[in-house]
Amino acid sequence: MAYTTIDDPSEYFNTVLFTGNGANGHAITGVGFRPDWVWLKGRNAADGNNLWDINRGANKRLFTHNSNAELADSNSLKSFDSDGFTMDNDSGINGNGDTYVTWNWLGSNTTASNTDGSITSTVSANTTAGFSIVTYTGTGANATIGHGLGKKPNSIFIKDRDNAKSWVVYNSNLTALKRLNLDTTNASVDASEFQDTEPTTSVFSIATDNNVNGSSQKYVAYCFAEIQGYSKFGKYTGNGNTDGPFIYTGFKPAFLLVKNSSDGGEGGLFDSVRNTFNVVNARVSADSDGTEYSGDANRDFDFLSNGIKVRNGSAQVFNTSGQTHIYIAFAEHPFVSSEGVPVTAR
C-alpha cells in the first residue's frame, strides 16, 4: 500500500470560523499558516463568496456567486498574516455580530515568473499539496500557461479579472472537452476553452474565448492536482436513495464541494468544522450569496475515516439517480499515515 506524503493536512488547508466585529483591523487567527488563498462566505447573513489571493494582492477580491470583475476594495482584506489574515470593516465580510466561514490554502507564500507556456505566467505553487495560483494576461490567440505543479492538474478554476465573465472550470472527470461554471447552476457543457486538450505536468491550454484568453485581459487560475491522502477529485453516480453511494477518498474529509454535472444545480460547500459530527449538512453554495442552511435530509453526507457516505433523501439534490456528481475534497486526516498507522474513525 502507498501511504500519504502529508500526515497533517491542516498545514496546507484549514477551515476557520469567525464572528465579525465591524472594526478596521480585525485579525483572524488559527489558520496555522500564512494563507495564499482565502475563500470567505457569510453564514447568518446573505453575504457572498469572497476570494483573495497572494498573486492579485490583498484588497482585490473576486466572487464565485456572480460573474463580476475583480473589485479593488480598500475596505476588505487588509493583509495575509503568519497565522491567518486581517479584515477591514466592510459589512459583507466583517459585519458586527455576523458569522463567517473561511477556507484557506497554502501556496508558496511568494510568487515567481513561469515561462513553461507560450504566455508567461506568475505562479504561487505548492507542489507538496498540489495547489497553485496562476495569473496571466491573455493574447486572444491559442496559448499555453505554465501552472507550476509538476504534475497534471485535476481541476482548474479560471476567472477573467477585468470583465463580467463566468468562471470556467476544468475537471479531469469531465475531460477538456467539457466545462462547468462555478458561478451558475448550469450542468457541464461541450466547450472549447481548453482547446479540447488535456493539461500536462507543466501547462494547461487555452483557446481564444474571452472567458479565458481575451487580448490584454487579466486572468487568475486556481489549479489543483490530486495528492494521495490529502485531496481527491472524483465523481459518483447517484442512486436517489438515503442509502447513497460510498465514495472512497483515502482520508477523513475536512472540505467537500459537490455539484451535479449531468443536470446542473448548486455547488454545495460542506466542511468538518461547521459540522463536527455526522451528519454533515451545514451548507452554503458557491453560486449563491444566500445564508447557511442545515437540517435538510436531501443534502446530507457522512464524513468517514476513509471517505464520504451520501445520505441525500427524496429530493436527490446531490444524489440524483443515474446522474453524475463531481466532487472536490480535502482531508482532515489521512486514512493511513506515512508510517502506515490507521487514523481513528469520526
mmCIF file of C-alpha atoms in Angstrom:
data_model
loop_
_atom_site.group_PDB
_atom_site.id
_atom_site.type_symbol
_atom_site.label_atom_id
_atom_site.label_comp_id
_atom_site.label_asym_id
_atom_site.label_seq_id
_atom_site.Cartn_x
_atom_site.Cartn_y
_atom_site.Cartn_z
ATOM 1 C CA MET A 1 0.000 0.000 0.000
ATOM 2 C CA ALA A 2 1.213 3.506 -0.839
ATOM 3 C CA TYR A 3 0.908 5.915 2.065
ATOM 4 C CA THR A 4 0.218 9.622 2.159
ATOM 5 C CA THR A 5 3.017 12.165 1.942
ATOM 6 C CA ILE A 6 1.036 14.611 4.117
ATOM 7 C CA ASP A 7 0.409 13.488 7.691
ATOM 8 C CA ASP A 8 -1.107 16.785 8.843
ATOM 9 C CA PRO A 9 -3.369 18.248 6.133
ATOM 10 C CA SER A 10 -4.035 21.322 8.305
ATOM 11 C CA GLU A 11 -0.533 22.505 7.412
ATOM 12 C CA TYR A 12 -1.798 23.126 3.862
ATOM 13 C CA PHE A 13 -5.579 23.575 4.133
ATOM 14 C CA ASN A 14 -7.671 24.747 7.059
ATOM 15 C CA THR A 15 -11.211 25.895 7.777
ATOM 16 C CA VAL A 16 -11.604 28.778 10.237
ATOM 17 C CA LEU A 17 -14.830 30.297 11.574
ATOM 18 C CA PHE A 18 -15.124 33.805 12.995
ATOM 19 C CA THR A 19 -17.628 36.388 14.122
ATOM 20 C CA GLY A 20 -17.334 39.863 12.660
ATOM 21 C CA ASN A 21 -16.822 42.940 14.818
ATOM 22 C CA GLY A 22 -17.304 45.674 12.205
ATOM 23 C CA ALA A 23 -13.916 47.158 13.022
ATOM 24 C CA ASN A 24 -10.945 48.026 10.848
ATOM 25 C CA GLY A 25 -8.018 45.716 11.610
ATOM 26 C CA HIS A 26 -9.915 42.612 12.790
ATOM 27 C CA ALA A 27 -7.202 39.897 12.928
ATOM 28 C CA ILE A 28 -8.427 36.370 12.139
ATOM 29 C CA THR A 29 -6.065 33.728 13.553
ATOM 30 C CA GLY A 30 -5.951 29.960 13.889
ATOM 31 C CA VAL A 31 -5.272 29.168 10.253
ATOM 32 C CA GLY A 32 -1.885 27.706 11.200
ATOM 33 C CA PHE A 33 -0.021 29.248 8.275
ATOM 34 C CA ARG A 34 0.054 32.348 6.123
ATOM 35 C CA PRO A 35 -2.650 31.625 3.533
ATOM 36 C CA ASP A 36 -2.065 32.324 -0.151
ATOM 37 C CA TRP A 37 -5.759 31.883 -0.971
ATOM 38 C CA VAL A 38 -8.677 32.838 1.280
ATOM 39 C CA TRP A 39 -12.286 31.931 0.417
ATOM 40 C CA LEU A 40 -14.825 33.579 2.768
ATOM 41 C CA LYS A 41 -18.595 33.085 2.945
ATOM 42 C CA GLY A 42 -21.171 34.691 5.236
ATOM 43 C CA ARG A 43 -23.258 32.230 7.241
ATOM 44 C CA ASN A 44 -26.098 34.034 9.041
ATOM 45 C CA ALA A 45 -26.433 36.919 6.579
ATOM 46 C CA ALA A 46 -26.823 36.932 2.794
ATOM 47 C CA ASP A 47 -23.180 37.764 2.134
ATOM 48 C CA GLY A 48 -21.390 36.424 -0.910
ATOM 49 C CA ASN A 49 -18.460 34.141 -1.639
ATOM 50 C CA ASN A 50 -15.332 36.327 -1.493
ATOM 51 C CA LEU A 51 -11.879 35.304 -2.757
ATOM 52 C CA TRP A 52 -8.472 36.871 -2.176
ATOM 53 C CA ASP A 53 -5.032 35.555 -3.119
ATOM 54 C CA ILE A 54 -1.375 36.493 -2.862
ATOM 55 C CA ASN A 55 -0.902 36.889 -6.643
ATOM 56 C CA ARG A 56 -3.559 39.569 -7.047
ATOM 57 C CA GLY A 57 -2.878 41.066 -3.616
ATOM 58 C CA ALA A 58 -4.904 41.933 -0.547
ATOM 59 C CA ASN A 59 -7.879 44.269 -1.104
ATOM 60 C CA LYS A 60 -8.585 42.753 -4.533
ATOM 61 C CA ARG A 61 -11.477 40.349 -4.362
ATOM 62 C CA LEU A 62 -13.444 38.146 -6.668
ATOM 63 C CA PHE A 63 -16.780 36.430 -6.123
ATOM 64 C CA THR A 64 -17.881 32.907 -7.030
ATOM 65 C CA HIS A 65 -21.614 33.662 -6.712
ATOM 66 C CA ASN A 66 -21.549 36.028 -9.683
ATOM 67 C CA SER A 67 -19.522 36.839 -12.779
ATOM 68 C CA ASN A 68 -18.396 40.305 -11.648
ATOM 69 C CA ALA A 69 -14.965 41.623 -12.472
ATOM 70 C CA GLU A 70 -12.340 41.913 -9.749
ATOM 71 C CA LEU A 71 -13.157 44.542 -7.134
ATOM 72 C CA ALA A 72 -10.360 46.720 -5.799
ATOM 73 C CA ASP A 73 -11.698 47.416 -2.309
ATOM 74 C CA SER A 74 -9.686 49.109 0.423
ATOM 75 C CA ASN A 75 -12.277 48.034 3.000
ATOM 76 C CA SER A 76 -11.900 44.279 2.539
ATOM 77 C CA LEU A 77 -8.969 42.000 3.353
ATOM 78 C CA LYS A 78 -6.036 44.101 4.524
ATOM 79 C CA SER A 79 -3.198 41.567 4.784
ATOM 80 C CA PHE A 80 -2.191 37.915 4.734
ATOM 81 C CA ASP A 81 -0.625 37.166 8.143
ATOM 82 C CA SER A 82 1.559 34.433 9.643
ATOM 83 C CA ASP A 83 -1.430 32.672 11.261
ATOM 84 C CA GLY A 84 -4.317 33.994 9.189
ATOM 85 C CA PHE A 85 -5.372 37.361 7.811
ATOM 86 C CA THR A 86 -6.681 40.778 8.840
ATOM 87 C CA MET A 87 -10.058 42.169 7.785
ATOM 88 C CA ASP A 88 -11.252 45.717 7.310
ATOM 89 C CA ASN A 89 -14.734 46.953 8.221
ATOM 90 C CA ASP A 90 -16.797 46.057 5.135
ATOM 91 C CA SER A 91 -20.150 44.804 6.455
ATOM 92 C CA GLY A 92 -20.274 41.971 3.926
ATOM 93 C CA ILE A 93 -17.110 40.334 5.251
ATOM 94 C CA ASN A 94 -16.810 41.647 8.814
ATOM 95 C CA GLY A 95 -20.285 42.702 9.854
ATOM 96 C CA ASN A 96 -20.634 43.257 13.584
ATOM 97 C CA GLY A 97 -22.065 40.057 15.094
ATOM 98 C CA ASP A 98 -22.262 38.237 11.750
ATOM 99 C CA THR A 99 -20.758 34.766 11.391
ATOM 100 C CA TYR A 100 -18.410 33.618 8.634
ATOM 101 C CA VAL A 101 -16.652 30.523 7.353
ATOM 102 C CA THR A 102 -13.273 30.750 5.644
ATOM 103 C CA TRP A 103 -11.359 28.086 3.741
ATOM 104 C CA ASN A 104 -7.627 28.698 3.478
ATOM 105 C CA TRP A 105 -4.960 27.173 1.237
ATOM 106 C CA LEU A 106 -1.181 27.403 1.410
ATOM 107 C CA GLY A 107 0.757 28.161 -1.768
ATOM 108 C CA SER A 108 4.423 29.145 -1.701
ATOM 109 C CA ASN A 109 3.946 32.444 0.205
ATOM 110 C CA THR A 110 5.675 34.108 -2.725
ATOM 111 C CA THR A 111 5.286 34.404 -6.500
ATOM 112 C CA ALA A 112 7.594 33.548 -9.363
ATOM 113 C CA SER A 113 7.620 34.063 -13.118
ATOM 114 C CA ASN A 114 6.853 30.885 -15.081
ATOM 115 C CA THR A 115 7.879 30.564 -18.741
ATOM 116 C CA ASP A 116 6.753 26.963 -19.340
ATOM 117 C CA GLY A 117 3.861 28.143 -21.513
ATOM 118 C CA SER A 118 3.638 30.371 -24.563
ATOM 119 C CA ILE A 119 2.284 33.073 -22.220
ATOM 120 C CA THR A 120 4.489 33.923 -19.243
ATOM 121 C CA SER A 121 2.535 33.466 -16.014
ATOM 122 C CA THR A 122 3.055 34.449 -12.394
ATOM 123 C CA VAL A 123 2.732 31.474 -10.057
ATOM 124 C CA SER A 124 2.490 30.696 -6.360
ATOM 125 C CA ALA A 125 2.828 26.906 -6.297
ATOM 126 C CA ASN A 126 2.891 24.326 -3.532
ATOM 127 C CA THR A 127 3.887 21.088 -5.221
ATOM 128 C CA THR A 128 3.620 19.088 -1.982
ATOM 129 C CA ALA A 129 -0.059 19.977 -1.627
ATOM 130 C CA GLY A 130 -0.804 20.070 -5.370
ATOM 131 C CA PHE A 131 -2.058 23.651 -5.417
ATOM 132 C CA SER A 132 -1.063 26.711 -7.416
ATOM 133 C CA ILE A 133 -2.366 30.208 -8.069
ATOM 134 C CA VAL A 134 -1.656 31.409 -11.591
ATOM 135 C CA THR A 135 -2.121 34.894 -13.018
ATOM 136 C CA TYR A 136 -1.595 35.796 -16.676
ATOM 137 C CA THR A 137 -2.576 38.278 -19.366
ATOM 138 C CA GLY A 138 -4.468 36.969 -22.386
ATOM 139 C CA THR A 139 -3.379 37.351 -26.009
ATOM 140 C CA GLY A 140 -6.535 36.376 -27.905
ATOM 141 C CA ALA A 141 -4.620 33.571 -29.642
ATOM 142 C CA ASN A 142 -4.369 29.880 -28.763
ATOM 143 C CA ALA A 143 -1.830 29.569 -25.964
ATOM 144 C CA THR A 144 -0.440 27.503 -23.107
ATOM 145 C CA ILE A 145 0.001 28.604 -19.488
ATOM 146 C CA GLY A 146 2.555 27.266 -17.004
ATOM 147 C CA HIS A 147 0.919 26.140 -13.731
ATOM 148 C CA GLY A 148 3.961 25.127 -11.645
ATOM 149 C CA LEU A 149 2.509 21.935 -10.144
ATOM 150 C CA GLY A 150 4.918 19.446 -11.694
ATOM 151 C CA LYS A 151 2.016 17.052 -12.297
ATOM 152 C CA LYS A 152 -1.192 17.172 -14.307
ATOM 153 C CA PRO A 153 -3.940 19.266 -12.670
ATOM 154 C CA ASN A 154 -7.218 17.530 -11.863
ATOM 155 C CA SER A 155 -9.160 20.772 -11.667
ATOM 156 C CA ILE A 156 -8.655 24.369 -12.783
ATOM 157 C CA PHE A 157 -10.875 27.376 -11.960
ATOM 158 C CA ILE A 158 -10.314 30.362 -14.307
ATOM 159 C CA LYS A 159 -11.758 33.873 -13.950
ATOM 160 C CA ASP A 160 -11.475 36.992 -16.113
ATOM 161 C CA ARG A 161 -10.444 39.705 -13.648
ATOM 162 C CA ASP A 162 -11.249 42.670 -15.908
ATOM 163 C CA ASN A 163 -14.731 41.770 -17.129
ATOM 164 C CA ALA A 164 -18.023 40.232 -16.027
ATOM 165 C CA LYS A 165 -17.378 36.714 -17.313
ATOM 166 C CA SER A 166 -18.386 33.388 -15.800
ATOM 167 C CA TRP A 167 -15.912 31.173 -14.006
ATOM 168 C CA VAL A 168 -14.667 28.408 -16.313
ATOM 169 C CA VAL A 169 -13.924 25.090 -14.598
ATOM 170 C CA TYR A 170 -11.897 22.199 -15.973
ATOM 171 C CA ASN A 171 -12.289 18.858 -14.214
ATOM 172 C CA SER A 172 -10.397 15.718 -15.193
ATOM 173 C CA ASN A 173 -13.523 13.613 -14.652
ATOM 174 C CA LEU A 174 -15.220 15.513 -17.480
ATOM 175 C CA THR A 175 -12.076 15.979 -19.638
ATOM 176 C CA ALA A 176 -11.071 19.126 -21.517
ATOM 177 C CA LEU A 177 -13.975 18.632 -23.941
ATOM 178 C CA LYS A 178 -16.394 20.000 -21.351
ATOM 179 C CA ARG A 179 -16.525 22.711 -18.703
ATOM 180 C CA LEU A 180 -18.509 23.695 -15.651
ATOM 181 C CA ASN A 181 -19.219 27.167 -14.267
ATOM 182 C CA LEU A 182 -18.549 27.939 -10.619
ATOM 183 C CA ASP A 183 -20.938 30.915 -10.511
ATOM 184 C CA THR A 184 -24.013 29.250 -12.033
ATOM 185 C CA THR A 185 -26.167 26.164 -11.505
ATOM 186 C CA ASN A 186 -25.581 25.046 -15.104
ATOM 187 C CA ALA A 187 -24.746 21.461 -15.995
ATOM 188 C CA SER A 188 -21.485 20.696 -17.786
ATOM 189 C CA VAL A 189 -21.460 21.675 -21.459
ATOM 190 C CA ASP A 190 -19.351 20.977 -24.508
ATOM 191 C CA ALA A 191 -16.795 23.752 -24.738
ATOM 192 C CA SER A 192 -13.545 24.705 -26.433
ATOM 193 C CA GLU A 193 -11.943 26.997 -23.837
ATOM 194 C CA PHE A 194 -9.206 24.407 -23.226
ATOM 195 C CA GLN A 195 -8.635 23.661 -26.947
ATOM 196 C CA ASP A 196 -10.020 20.150 -26.248
ATOM 197 C CA THR A 197 -6.527 19.485 -24.902
ATOM 198 C CA GLU A 198 -5.769 17.903 -21.539
ATOM 199 C CA PRO A 199 -3.350 19.726 -19.226
ATOM 200 C CA THR A 200 0.170 18.381 -18.909
ATOM 201 C CA THR A 201 2.566 18.238 -15.987
ATOM 202 C CA SER A 202 3.721 21.757 -16.851
ATOM 203 C CA VAL A 203 0.990 23.665 -18.750
ATOM 204 C CA PHE A 204 -2.712 23.948 -19.485
ATOM 205 C CA SER A 205 -4.065 25.036 -22.858
ATOM 206 C CA ILE A 206 -6.441 27.936 -23.521
ATOM 207 C CA ALA A 207 -8.257 28.869 -26.716
ATOM 208 C CA THR A 208 -9.311 32.294 -27.989
ATOM 209 C CA ASP A 209 -12.511 32.518 -25.927
ATOM 210 C CA ASN A 210 -12.754 35.768 -23.949
ATOM 211 C CA ASN A 211 -13.668 33.782 -20.831
ATOM 212 C CA VAL A 212 -10.082 32.539 -20.607
ATOM 213 C CA ASN A 213 -7.944 34.468 -23.106
ATOM 214 C CA GLY A 214 -9.186 37.875 -24.207
ATOM 215 C CA SER A 215 -6.488 40.092 -25.661
ATOM 216 C CA SER A 216 -4.768 42.191 -22.949
ATOM 217 C CA GLN A 217 -7.238 40.950 -20.302
ATOM 218 C CA LYS A 218 -6.006 39.792 -16.865
ATOM 219 C CA TYR A 219 -6.913 36.324 -15.521
ATOM 220 C CA VAL A 220 -6.443 34.188 -12.443
ATOM 221 C CA ALA A 221 -6.444 30.387 -12.388
ATOM 222 C CA TYR A 222 -6.574 28.170 -9.310
ATOM 223 C CA CYS A 223 -5.028 24.800 -10.152
ATOM 224 C CA PHE A 224 -5.243 21.545 -8.189
ATOM 225 C CA ALA A 225 -3.504 18.197 -8.581
ATOM 226 C CA GLU A 226 -4.608 15.189 -6.541
ATOM 227 C CA ILE A 227 -2.336 14.185 -3.635
ATOM 228 C CA GLN A 228 -2.896 10.780 -2.075
ATOM 229 C CA GLY A 229 -4.317 11.006 1.423
ATOM 230 C CA TYR A 230 -4.822 14.774 1.153
ATOM 231 C CA SER A 231 -7.055 15.657 -1.813
ATOM 232 C CA LYS A 232 -9.448 13.859 -4.117
ATOM 233 C CA PHE A 233 -11.129 14.999 -7.343
ATOM 234 C CA GLY A 234 -13.725 12.441 -8.342
ATOM 235 C CA LYS A 235 -17.247 11.633 -9.406
ATOM 236 C CA TYR A 236 -20.057 9.332 -8.353
ATOM 237 C CA THR A 237 -23.362 8.195 -9.813
ATOM 238 C CA GLY A 238 -26.410 8.968 -7.713
ATOM 239 C CA ASN A 239 -28.950 6.331 -6.730
ATOM 240 C CA GLY A 240 -31.763 8.551 -5.402
ATOM 241 C CA ASN A 241 -31.742 6.756 -2.040
ATOM 242 C CA THR A 242 -30.896 7.790 1.520
ATOM 243 C CA ASP A 243 -28.561 4.781 1.467
ATOM 244 C CA GLY A 244 -26.478 6.575 -1.129
ATOM 245 C CA PRO A 245 -23.120 5.767 -2.686
ATOM 246 C CA PHE A 246 -19.962 5.433 -0.628
ATOM 247 C CA ILE A 247 -17.098 7.493 -2.037
ATOM 248 C CA TYR A 248 -13.624 6.279 -1.136
ATOM 249 C CA THR A 249 -11.222 9.194 -0.723
ATOM 250 C CA GLY A 250 -8.436 7.625 1.369
ATOM 251 C CA PHE A 251 -8.927 10.207 4.127
ATOM 252 C CA LYS A 252 -11.408 11.723 6.552
ATOM 253 C CA PRO A 253 -12.735 14.808 4.712
ATOM 254 C CA ALA A 254 -12.352 18.325 6.019
ATOM 255 C CA PHE A 255 -13.948 20.014 2.991
ATOM 256 C CA LEU A 256 -16.327 18.998 0.219
ATOM 257 C CA LEU A 257 -17.505 20.827 -2.898
ATOM 258 C CA VAL A 258 -20.076 18.832 -4.876
ATOM 259 C CA LYS A 259 -22.192 19.535 -7.955
ATOM 260 C CA ASN A 260 -24.446 17.561 -10.295
ATOM 261 C CA SER A 261 -22.671 17.824 -13.657
ATOM 262 C CA SER A 262 -25.363 15.952 -15.607
ATOM 263 C CA ASP A 263 -28.399 18.047 -14.784
ATOM 264 C CA GLY A 264 -26.911 21.054 -13.006
ATOM 265 C CA GLY A 265 -27.753 22.507 -9.628
ATOM 266 C CA GLU A 266 -25.986 24.269 -6.797
ATOM 267 C CA GLY A 267 -22.334 23.808 -5.932
ATOM 268 C CA GLY A 268 -22.661 22.753 -2.295
ATOM 269 C CA LEU A 269 -19.865 23.593 0.162
ATOM 270 C CA PHE A 270 -19.521 21.480 3.319
ATOM 271 C CA ASP A 271 -16.800 21.126 5.962
ATOM 272 C CA SER A 272 -15.955 19.319 9.190
ATOM 273 C CA VAL A 273 -15.700 22.483 11.300
ATOM 274 C CA ARG A 274 -19.298 23.684 10.927
ATOM 275 C CA ASN A 275 -20.428 20.073 11.480
ATOM 276 C CA THR A 276 -18.072 18.384 13.931
ATOM 277 C CA PHE A 277 -20.193 15.211 13.992
ATOM 278 C CA ASN A 278 -22.193 13.336 11.366
ATOM 279 C CA VAL A 279 -24.418 14.067 9.652
ATOM 280 C CA VAL A 280 -22.762 16.847 7.688
ATOM 281 C CA ASN A 281 -25.489 19.181 6.445
ATOM 282 C CA ALA A 282 -24.437 22.776 7.154
ATOM 283 C CA ARG A 283 -24.313 24.054 3.599
ATOM 284 C CA VAL A 284 -23.539 27.197 1.684
ATOM 285 C CA SER A 285 -23.412 27.385 -2.095
ATOM 286 C CA ALA A 286 -20.576 28.575 -4.312
ATOM 287 C CA ASP A 287 -23.077 30.060 -6.766
ATOM 288 C CA SER A 288 -25.256 31.892 -4.214
ATOM 289 C CA ASP A 289 -24.953 34.689 -1.659
ATOM 290 C CA GLY A 290 -27.662 33.029 0.438
ATOM 291 C CA THR A 291 -27.360 32.201 4.115
ATOM 292 C CA GLU A 292 -26.151 28.898 5.506
ATOM 293 C CA TYR A 293 -28.754 26.154 5.570
ATOM 294 C CA SER A 294 -28.797 22.957 7.611
ATOM 295 C CA GLY A 295 -31.194 20.241 8.645
ATOM 296 C CA ASP A 296 -32.128 19.287 5.087
ATOM 297 C CA ALA A 297 -32.214 15.498 4.701
ATOM 298 C CA ASN A 298 -31.883 15.941 0.951
ATOM 299 C CA ARG A 299 -28.403 17.387 1.300
ATOM 300 C CA ASP A 300 -26.775 15.166 3.934
ATOM 301 C CA PHE A 301 -23.414 13.408 4.000
ATOM 302 C CA ASP A 302 -21.418 11.374 6.496
ATOM 303 C CA PHE A 303 -17.687 12.152 6.681
ATOM 304 C CA LEU A 304 -15.954 8.843 7.462
ATOM 305 C CA SER A 305 -12.340 7.896 8.187
ATOM 306 C CA ASN A 306 -11.774 6.824 4.582
ATOM 307 C CA GLY A 307 -14.395 8.650 2.569
ATOM 308 C CA ILE A 308 -17.906 10.039 2.226
ATOM 309 C CA LYS A 309 -21.296 8.380 2.522
ATOM 310 C CA VAL A 310 -24.071 10.100 0.578
ATOM 311 C CA ARG A 311 -27.249 10.366 2.670
ATOM 312 C CA ASN A 312 -29.393 12.530 0.364
ATOM 313 C CA GLY A 313 -33.106 11.801 0.507
ATOM 314 C CA SER A 314 -36.032 12.014 -1.868
ATOM 315 C CA ALA A 315 -35.225 15.393 -3.440
ATOM 316 C CA GLN A 316 -31.886 13.917 -4.551
ATOM 317 C CA VAL A 317 -30.087 17.261 -4.810
ATOM 318 C CA PHE A 318 -26.651 15.640 -4.601
ATOM 319 C CA ASN A 319 -27.815 12.087 -5.304
ATOM 320 C CA THR A 320 -29.983 12.185 -8.419
ATOM 321 C CA SER A 321 -30.461 8.639 -9.647
ATOM 322 C CA GLY A 322 -28.318 7.740 -12.639
ATOM 323 C CA GLN A 323 -26.672 11.173 -12.851
ATOM 324 C CA THR A 324 -23.033 12.151 -12.441
ATOM 325 C CA HIS A 325 -21.923 14.280 -9.496
ATOM 326 C CA ILE A 326 -18.483 15.880 -9.464
ATOM 327 C CA TYR A 327 -16.745 16.473 -6.155
ATOM 328 C CA ILE A 328 -13.591 18.030 -4.704
ATOM 329 C CA ALA A 329 -12.470 17.006 -1.223
ATOM 330 C CA PHE A 330 -9.590 17.912 1.092
ATOM 331 C CA ALA A 331 -8.505 15.916 4.127
ATOM 332 C CA GLU A 332 -8.826 16.394 7.852
ATOM 333 C CA HIS A 333 -6.739 13.252 8.439
ATOM 334 C CA PRO A 334 -5.373 10.613 6.042
ATOM 335 C CA PHE A 335 -6.870 7.124 6.410
ATOM 336 C CA VAL A 336 -3.351 5.713 6.803
ATOM 337 C CA SER A 337 -0.423 7.900 7.829
ATOM 338 C CA SER A 338 3.019 7.943 6.187
ATOM 339 C CA GLU A 339 4.048 5.440 8.883
ATOM 340 C CA GLY A 340 1.252 3.053 7.903
ATOM 341 C CA VAL A 341 -0.786 3.798 11.042
ATOM 342 C CA PRO A 342 -4.593 3.869 10.617
ATOM 343 C CA VAL A 343 -6.424 7.023 11.733
ATOM 344 C CA THR A 344 -9.362 6.723 14.141
ATOM 345 C CA ALA A 345 -12.791 6.988 12.520
ATOM 346 C CA ARG A 346 -15.013 10.027 13.000
#
